PDB file of C-alpha atoms in Angstrom:
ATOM      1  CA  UNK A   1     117.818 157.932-106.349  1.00  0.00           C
ATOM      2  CA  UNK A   2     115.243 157.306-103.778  1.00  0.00           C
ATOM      3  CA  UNK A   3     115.411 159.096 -99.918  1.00  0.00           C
ATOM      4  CA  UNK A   4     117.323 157.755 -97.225  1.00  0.00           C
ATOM      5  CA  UNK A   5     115.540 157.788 -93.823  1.00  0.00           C
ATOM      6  CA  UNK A   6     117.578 156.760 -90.483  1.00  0.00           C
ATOM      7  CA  UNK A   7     114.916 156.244 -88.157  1.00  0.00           C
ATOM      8  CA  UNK A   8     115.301 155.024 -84.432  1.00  0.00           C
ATOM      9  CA  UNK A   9     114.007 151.164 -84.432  1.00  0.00           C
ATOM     10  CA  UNK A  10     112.520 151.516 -81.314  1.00  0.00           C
ATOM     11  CA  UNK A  11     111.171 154.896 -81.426  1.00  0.00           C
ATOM     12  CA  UNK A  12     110.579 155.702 -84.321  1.00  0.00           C
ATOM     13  CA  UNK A  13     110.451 160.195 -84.918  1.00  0.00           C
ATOM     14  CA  UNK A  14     107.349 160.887 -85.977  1.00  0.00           C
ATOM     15  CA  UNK A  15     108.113 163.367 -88.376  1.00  0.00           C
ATOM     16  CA  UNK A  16     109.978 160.852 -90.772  1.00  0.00           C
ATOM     17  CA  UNK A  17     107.089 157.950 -90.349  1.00  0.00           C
ATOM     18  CA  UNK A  18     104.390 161.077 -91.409  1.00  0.00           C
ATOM     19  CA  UNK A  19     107.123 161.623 -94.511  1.00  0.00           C
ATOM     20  CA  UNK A  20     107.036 158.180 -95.358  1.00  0.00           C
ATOM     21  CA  UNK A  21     103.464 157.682 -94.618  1.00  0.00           C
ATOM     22  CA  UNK A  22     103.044 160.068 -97.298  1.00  0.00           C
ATOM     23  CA  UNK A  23     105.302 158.439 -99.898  1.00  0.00           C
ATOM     24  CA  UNK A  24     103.529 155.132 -99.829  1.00  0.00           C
ATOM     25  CA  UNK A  25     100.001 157.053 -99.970  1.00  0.00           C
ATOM     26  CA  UNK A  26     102.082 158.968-103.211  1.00  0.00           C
ATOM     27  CA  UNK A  27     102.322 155.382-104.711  1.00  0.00           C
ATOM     28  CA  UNK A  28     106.045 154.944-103.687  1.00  0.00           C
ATOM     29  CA  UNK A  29     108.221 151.780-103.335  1.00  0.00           C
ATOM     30  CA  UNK A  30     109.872 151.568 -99.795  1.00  0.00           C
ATOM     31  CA  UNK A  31     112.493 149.397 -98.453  1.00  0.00           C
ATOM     32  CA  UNK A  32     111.879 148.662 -94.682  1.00  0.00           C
ATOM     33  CA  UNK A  33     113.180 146.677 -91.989  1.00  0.00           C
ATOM     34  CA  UNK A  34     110.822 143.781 -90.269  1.00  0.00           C
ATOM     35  CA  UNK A  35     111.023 141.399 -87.304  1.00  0.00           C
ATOM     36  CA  UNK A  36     112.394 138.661 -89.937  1.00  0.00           C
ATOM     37  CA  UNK A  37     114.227 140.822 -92.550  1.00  0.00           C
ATOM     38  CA  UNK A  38     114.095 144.367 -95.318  1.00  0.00           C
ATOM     39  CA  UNK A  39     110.872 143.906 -96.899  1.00  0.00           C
ATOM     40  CA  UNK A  40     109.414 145.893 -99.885  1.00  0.00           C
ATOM     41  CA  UNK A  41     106.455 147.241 -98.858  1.00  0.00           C
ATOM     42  CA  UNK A  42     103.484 149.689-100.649  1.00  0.00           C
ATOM     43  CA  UNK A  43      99.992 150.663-100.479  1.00  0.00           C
ATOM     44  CA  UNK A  44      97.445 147.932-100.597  1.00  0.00           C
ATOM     45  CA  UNK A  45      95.206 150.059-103.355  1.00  0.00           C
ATOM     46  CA  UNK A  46      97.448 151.121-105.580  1.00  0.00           C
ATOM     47  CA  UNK A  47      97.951 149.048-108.825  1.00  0.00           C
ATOM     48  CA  UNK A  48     101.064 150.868-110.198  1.00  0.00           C
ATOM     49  CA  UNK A  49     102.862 150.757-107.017  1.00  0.00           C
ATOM     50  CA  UNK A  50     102.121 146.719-106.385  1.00  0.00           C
ATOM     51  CA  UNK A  51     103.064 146.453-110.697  1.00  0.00           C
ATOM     52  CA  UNK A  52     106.575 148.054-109.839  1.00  0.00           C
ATOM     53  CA  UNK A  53     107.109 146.106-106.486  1.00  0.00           C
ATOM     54  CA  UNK A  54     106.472 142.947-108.481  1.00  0.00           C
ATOM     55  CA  UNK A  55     108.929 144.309-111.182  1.00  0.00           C
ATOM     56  CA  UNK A  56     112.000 145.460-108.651  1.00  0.00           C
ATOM     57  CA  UNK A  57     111.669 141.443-107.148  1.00  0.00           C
ATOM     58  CA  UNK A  58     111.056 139.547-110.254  1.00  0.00           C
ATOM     59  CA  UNK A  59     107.801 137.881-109.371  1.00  0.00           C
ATOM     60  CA  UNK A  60     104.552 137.266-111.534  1.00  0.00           C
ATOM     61  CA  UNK A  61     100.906 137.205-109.530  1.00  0.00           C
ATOM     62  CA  UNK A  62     101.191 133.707-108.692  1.00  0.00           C
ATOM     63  CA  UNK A  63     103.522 134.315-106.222  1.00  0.00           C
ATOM     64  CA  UNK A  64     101.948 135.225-102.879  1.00  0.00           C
ATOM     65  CA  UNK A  65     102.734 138.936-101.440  1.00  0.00           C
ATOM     66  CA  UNK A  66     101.635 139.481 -98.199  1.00  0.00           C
ATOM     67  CA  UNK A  67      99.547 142.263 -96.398  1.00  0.00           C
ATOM     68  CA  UNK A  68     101.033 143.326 -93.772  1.00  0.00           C
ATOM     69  CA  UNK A  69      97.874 144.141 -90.542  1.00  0.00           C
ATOM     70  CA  UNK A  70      98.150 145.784 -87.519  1.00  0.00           C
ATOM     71  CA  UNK A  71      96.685 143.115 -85.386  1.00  0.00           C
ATOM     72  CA  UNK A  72      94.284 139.781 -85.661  1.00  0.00           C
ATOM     73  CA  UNK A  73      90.995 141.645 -86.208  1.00  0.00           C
ATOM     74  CA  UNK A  74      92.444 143.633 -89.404  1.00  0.00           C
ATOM     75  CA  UNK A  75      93.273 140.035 -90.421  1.00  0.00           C
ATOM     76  CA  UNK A  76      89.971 139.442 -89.941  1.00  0.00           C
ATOM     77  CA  UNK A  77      88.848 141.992 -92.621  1.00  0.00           C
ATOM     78  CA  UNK A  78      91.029 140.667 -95.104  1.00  0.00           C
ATOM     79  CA  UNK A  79      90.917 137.024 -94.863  1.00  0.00           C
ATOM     80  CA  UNK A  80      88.213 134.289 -94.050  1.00  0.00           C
ATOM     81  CA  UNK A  81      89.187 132.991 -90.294  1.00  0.00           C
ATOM     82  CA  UNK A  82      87.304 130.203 -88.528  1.00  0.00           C
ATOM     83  CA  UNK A  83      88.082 129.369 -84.914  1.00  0.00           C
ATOM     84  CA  UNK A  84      90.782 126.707 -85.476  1.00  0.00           C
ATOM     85  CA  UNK A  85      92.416 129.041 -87.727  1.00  0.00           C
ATOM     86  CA  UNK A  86      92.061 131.912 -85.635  1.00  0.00           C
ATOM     87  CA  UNK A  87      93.905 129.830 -81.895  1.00  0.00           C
ATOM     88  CA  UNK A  88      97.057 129.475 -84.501  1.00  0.00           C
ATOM     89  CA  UNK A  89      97.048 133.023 -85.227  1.00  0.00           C
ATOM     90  CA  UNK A  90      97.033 134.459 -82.028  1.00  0.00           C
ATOM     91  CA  UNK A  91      99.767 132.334 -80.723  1.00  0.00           C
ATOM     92  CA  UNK A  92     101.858 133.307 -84.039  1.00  0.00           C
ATOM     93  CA  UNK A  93     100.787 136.976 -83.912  1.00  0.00           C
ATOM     94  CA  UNK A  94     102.665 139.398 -83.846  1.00  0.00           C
ATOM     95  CA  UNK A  95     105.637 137.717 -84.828  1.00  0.00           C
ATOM     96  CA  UNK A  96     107.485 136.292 -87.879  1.00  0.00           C
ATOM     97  CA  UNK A  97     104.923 134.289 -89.579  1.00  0.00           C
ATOM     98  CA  UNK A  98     102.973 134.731 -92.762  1.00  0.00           C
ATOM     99  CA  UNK A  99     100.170 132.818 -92.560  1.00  0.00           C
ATOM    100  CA  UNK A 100      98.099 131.838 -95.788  1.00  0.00           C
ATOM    101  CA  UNK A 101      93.926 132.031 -95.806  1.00  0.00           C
ATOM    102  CA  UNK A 102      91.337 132.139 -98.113  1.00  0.00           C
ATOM    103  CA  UNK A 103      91.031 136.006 -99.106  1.00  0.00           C
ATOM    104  CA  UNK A 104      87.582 137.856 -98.683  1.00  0.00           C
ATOM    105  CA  UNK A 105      85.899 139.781-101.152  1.00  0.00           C
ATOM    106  CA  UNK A 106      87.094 143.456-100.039  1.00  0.00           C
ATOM    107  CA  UNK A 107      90.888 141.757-101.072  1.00  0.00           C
ATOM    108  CA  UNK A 108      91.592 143.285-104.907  1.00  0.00           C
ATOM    109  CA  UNK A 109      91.714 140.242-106.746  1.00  0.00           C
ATOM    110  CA  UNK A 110      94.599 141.246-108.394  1.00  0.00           C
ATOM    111  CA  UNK A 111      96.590 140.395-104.675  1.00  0.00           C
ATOM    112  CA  UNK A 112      95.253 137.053-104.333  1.00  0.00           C
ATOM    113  CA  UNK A 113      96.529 134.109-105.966  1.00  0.00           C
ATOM    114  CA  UNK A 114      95.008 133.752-108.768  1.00  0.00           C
ATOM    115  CA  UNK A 115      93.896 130.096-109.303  1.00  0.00           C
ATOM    116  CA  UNK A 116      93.342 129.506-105.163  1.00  0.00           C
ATOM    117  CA  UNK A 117      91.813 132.989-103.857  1.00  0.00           C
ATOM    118  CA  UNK A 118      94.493 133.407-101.001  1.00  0.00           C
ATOM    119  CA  UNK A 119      96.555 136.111 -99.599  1.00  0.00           C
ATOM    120  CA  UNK A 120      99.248 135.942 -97.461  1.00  0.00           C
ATOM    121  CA  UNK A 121      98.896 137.933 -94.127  1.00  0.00           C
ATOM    122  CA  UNK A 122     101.210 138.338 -90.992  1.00  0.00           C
ATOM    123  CA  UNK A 123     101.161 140.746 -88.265  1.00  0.00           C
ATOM    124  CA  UNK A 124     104.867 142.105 -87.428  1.00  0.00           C
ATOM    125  CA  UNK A 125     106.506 143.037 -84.475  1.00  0.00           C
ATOM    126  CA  UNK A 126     108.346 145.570 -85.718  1.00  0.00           C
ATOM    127  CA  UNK A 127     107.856 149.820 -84.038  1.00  0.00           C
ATOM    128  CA  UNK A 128     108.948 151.115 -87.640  1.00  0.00           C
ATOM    129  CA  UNK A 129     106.229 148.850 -89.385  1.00  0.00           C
ATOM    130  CA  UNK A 130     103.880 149.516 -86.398  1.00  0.00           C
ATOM    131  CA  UNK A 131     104.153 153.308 -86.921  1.00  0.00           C
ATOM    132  CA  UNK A 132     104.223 153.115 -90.244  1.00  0.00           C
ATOM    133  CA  UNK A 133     100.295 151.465 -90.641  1.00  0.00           C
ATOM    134  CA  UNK A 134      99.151 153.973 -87.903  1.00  0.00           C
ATOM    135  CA  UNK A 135     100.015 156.642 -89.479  1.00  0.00           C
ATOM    136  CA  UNK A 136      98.293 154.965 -92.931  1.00  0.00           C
ATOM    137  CA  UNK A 137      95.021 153.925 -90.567  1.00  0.00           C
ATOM    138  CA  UNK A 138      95.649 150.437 -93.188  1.00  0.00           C
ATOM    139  CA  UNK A 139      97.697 147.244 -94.033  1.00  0.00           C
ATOM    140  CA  UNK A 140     100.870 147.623 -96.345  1.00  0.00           C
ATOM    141  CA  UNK A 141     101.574 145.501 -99.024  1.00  0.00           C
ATOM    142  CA  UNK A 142     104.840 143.641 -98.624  1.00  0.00           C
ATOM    143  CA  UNK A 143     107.383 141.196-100.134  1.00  0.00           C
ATOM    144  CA  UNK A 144     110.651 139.842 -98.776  1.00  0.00           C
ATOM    145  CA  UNK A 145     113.774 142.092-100.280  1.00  0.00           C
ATOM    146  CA  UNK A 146     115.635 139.204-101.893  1.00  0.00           C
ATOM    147  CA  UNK A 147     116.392 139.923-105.720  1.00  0.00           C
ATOM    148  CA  UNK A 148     116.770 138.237-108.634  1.00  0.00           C
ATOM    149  CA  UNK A 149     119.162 135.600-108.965  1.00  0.00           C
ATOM    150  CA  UNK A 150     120.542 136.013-104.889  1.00  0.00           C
ATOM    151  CA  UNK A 151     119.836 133.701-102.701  1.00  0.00           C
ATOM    152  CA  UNK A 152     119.488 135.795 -99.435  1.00  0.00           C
ATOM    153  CA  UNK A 153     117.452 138.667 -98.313  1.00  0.00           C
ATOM    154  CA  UNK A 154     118.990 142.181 -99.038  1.00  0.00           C
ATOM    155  CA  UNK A 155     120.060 143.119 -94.784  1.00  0.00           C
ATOM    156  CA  UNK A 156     122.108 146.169 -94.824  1.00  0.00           C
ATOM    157  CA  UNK A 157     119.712 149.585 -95.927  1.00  0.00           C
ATOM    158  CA  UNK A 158     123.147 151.211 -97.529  1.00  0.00           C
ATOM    159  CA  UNK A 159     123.703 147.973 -99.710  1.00  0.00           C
ATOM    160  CA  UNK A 160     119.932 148.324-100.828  1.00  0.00           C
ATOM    161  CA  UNK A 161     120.357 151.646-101.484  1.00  0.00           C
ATOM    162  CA  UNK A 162     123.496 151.018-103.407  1.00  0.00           C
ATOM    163  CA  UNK A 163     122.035 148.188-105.223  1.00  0.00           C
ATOM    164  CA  UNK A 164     118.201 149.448-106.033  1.00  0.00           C
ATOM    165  CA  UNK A 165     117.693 152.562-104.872  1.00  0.00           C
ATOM    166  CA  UNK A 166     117.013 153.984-108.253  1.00  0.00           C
ATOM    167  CA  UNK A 167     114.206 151.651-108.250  1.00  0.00           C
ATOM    168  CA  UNK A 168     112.157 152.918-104.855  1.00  0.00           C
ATOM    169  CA  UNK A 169     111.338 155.774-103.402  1.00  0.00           C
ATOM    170  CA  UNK A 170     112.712 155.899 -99.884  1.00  0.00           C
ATOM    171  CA  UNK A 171     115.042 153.348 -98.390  1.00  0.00           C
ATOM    172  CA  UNK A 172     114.438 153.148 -94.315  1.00  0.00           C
ATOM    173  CA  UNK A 173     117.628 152.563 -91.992  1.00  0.00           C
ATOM    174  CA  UNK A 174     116.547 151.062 -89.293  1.00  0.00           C
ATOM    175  CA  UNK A 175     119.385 148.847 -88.444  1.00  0.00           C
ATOM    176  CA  UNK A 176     120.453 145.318 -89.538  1.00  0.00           C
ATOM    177  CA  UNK A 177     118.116 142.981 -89.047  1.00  0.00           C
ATOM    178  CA  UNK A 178     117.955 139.295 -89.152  1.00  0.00           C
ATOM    179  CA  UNK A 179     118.460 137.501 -92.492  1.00  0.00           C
ATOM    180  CA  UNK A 180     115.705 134.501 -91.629  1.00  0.00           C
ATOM    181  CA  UNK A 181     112.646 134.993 -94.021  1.00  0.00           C
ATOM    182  CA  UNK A 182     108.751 134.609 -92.174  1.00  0.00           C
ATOM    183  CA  UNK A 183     107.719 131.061 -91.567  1.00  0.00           C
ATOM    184  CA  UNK A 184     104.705 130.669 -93.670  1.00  0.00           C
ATOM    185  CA  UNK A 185     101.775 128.502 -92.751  1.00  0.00           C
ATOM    186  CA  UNK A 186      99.059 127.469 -94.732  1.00  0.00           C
ATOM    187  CA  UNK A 187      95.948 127.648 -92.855  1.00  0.00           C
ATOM    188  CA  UNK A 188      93.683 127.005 -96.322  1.00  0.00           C
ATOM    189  CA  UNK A 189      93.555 122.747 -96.062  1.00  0.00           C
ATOM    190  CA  UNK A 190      91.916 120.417 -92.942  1.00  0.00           C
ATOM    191  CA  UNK A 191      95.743 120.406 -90.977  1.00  0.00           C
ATOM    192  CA  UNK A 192      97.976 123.347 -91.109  1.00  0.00           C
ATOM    193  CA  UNK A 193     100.682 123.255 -93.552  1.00  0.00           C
ATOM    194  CA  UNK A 194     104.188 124.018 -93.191  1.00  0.00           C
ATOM    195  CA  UNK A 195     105.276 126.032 -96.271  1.00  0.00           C
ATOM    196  CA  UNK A 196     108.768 127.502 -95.417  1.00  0.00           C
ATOM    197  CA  UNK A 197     110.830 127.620 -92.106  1.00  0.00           C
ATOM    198  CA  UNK A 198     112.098 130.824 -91.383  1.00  0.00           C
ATOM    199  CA  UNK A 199     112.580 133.209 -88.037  1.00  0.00           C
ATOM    200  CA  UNK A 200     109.597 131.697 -86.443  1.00  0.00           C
ATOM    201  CA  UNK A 201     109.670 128.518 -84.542  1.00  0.00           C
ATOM    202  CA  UNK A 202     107.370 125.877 -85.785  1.00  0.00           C
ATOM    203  CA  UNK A 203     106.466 124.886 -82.648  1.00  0.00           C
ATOM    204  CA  UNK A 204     105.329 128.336 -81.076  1.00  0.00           C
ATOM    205  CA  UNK A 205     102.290 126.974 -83.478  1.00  0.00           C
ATOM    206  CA  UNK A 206     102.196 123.503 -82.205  1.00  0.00           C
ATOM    207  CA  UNK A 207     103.831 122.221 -85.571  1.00  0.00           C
TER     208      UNK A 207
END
């Protein structure tokens, strides 16, 4: 059964983001909470960790998993961004939106789609999260906590805990939050792309 953390969604102890910090660097599994919803979230190197995150959600390596950065110029590292791409991602950042670019090299190509060479990013807006990547001095690896066969996002940290947390390694409370997935934009073609509509409005972007 994996560790239960309550930690203070606006300010967060430090003590229990260093513990956690040092689960994910351990190769763990965590559940935590986001601006949109629980995400699933591990280190960005390790290829056990991102095998077993794929595993708990049911997903094969053509479906995108995003890295979550701790602001646009970490982005900047990870994904090729030209100045039309970059004016929609500061006016989405931080925020709920996952935005899809073309991945650089220094991306293991094992976390960018395979047939297209892109990686999901988003920045989040979320102290836990924030704290969290600090602490790592790096992004996290993340994927919405919906299961197989549900239709909605896992919300409630005792329900995920109840339901998976044999599966991870440390389930963090840090409240309900919403049940809206990111709105995910794909910044790869000559216009953006709307992808999915979630917790972010569409026309924060312009779209």
């Amino acid at each position: 059964m994996s560790q239960y953390f309550q930690i203070h969604p606006q300010n967060p102890q430090l003590r229990l983001i260093k513990q956690a910090a040092q689960i994910i660097h351990g190769g763990g599994v965590v559940a935590v909470p986001t601006d949109s919803c629980y995400a699933l979230v591990c280190h960005l190197d390790d290829k056990a960790a991102v095998e077993r995150l794929r595993r708990i959600r049911g997903i094969d390596e053509k479906h995108h998993l995003a890295l979550l950065c701790r602001d646009l110029s970490e982005i900047g590292v990870y994904a090729r961004v030209d100045n039309r791409q970059f004016r929609l991602l500061k006016l989405g950042t931080p925020g709920p939106f996952t935005f899809i670019l073309e991945a650089t090299r220094v991306v293991p190509r094992r976390l960018s789609h395979p047939s297209r060479k892109t990686i999901g990013l988003r920045v989040p807006e979320t102290p836990i999260v924030e704290a969290l990547m600090r602490e790592l001095e790096q992004p996290l690896l993340s994927s919405t906590l919906i299961l197989p066969g549900d239709e909605e996002p896992l919300n409630d940290p005792e329900a995920i805990q109840e339901r998976i947390g044999k599966q991870l390694d440390l389930v963090i409370d840090g409240g309900a939050c919403s049940m809206a997935m990111t709105t995910v934009v794909d910044l790869t073609g000559d216009e953006p792309e709307l992808v999915r509509v979630g917790r972010g409005d569409p026309a924060t972007l312009g779209l």
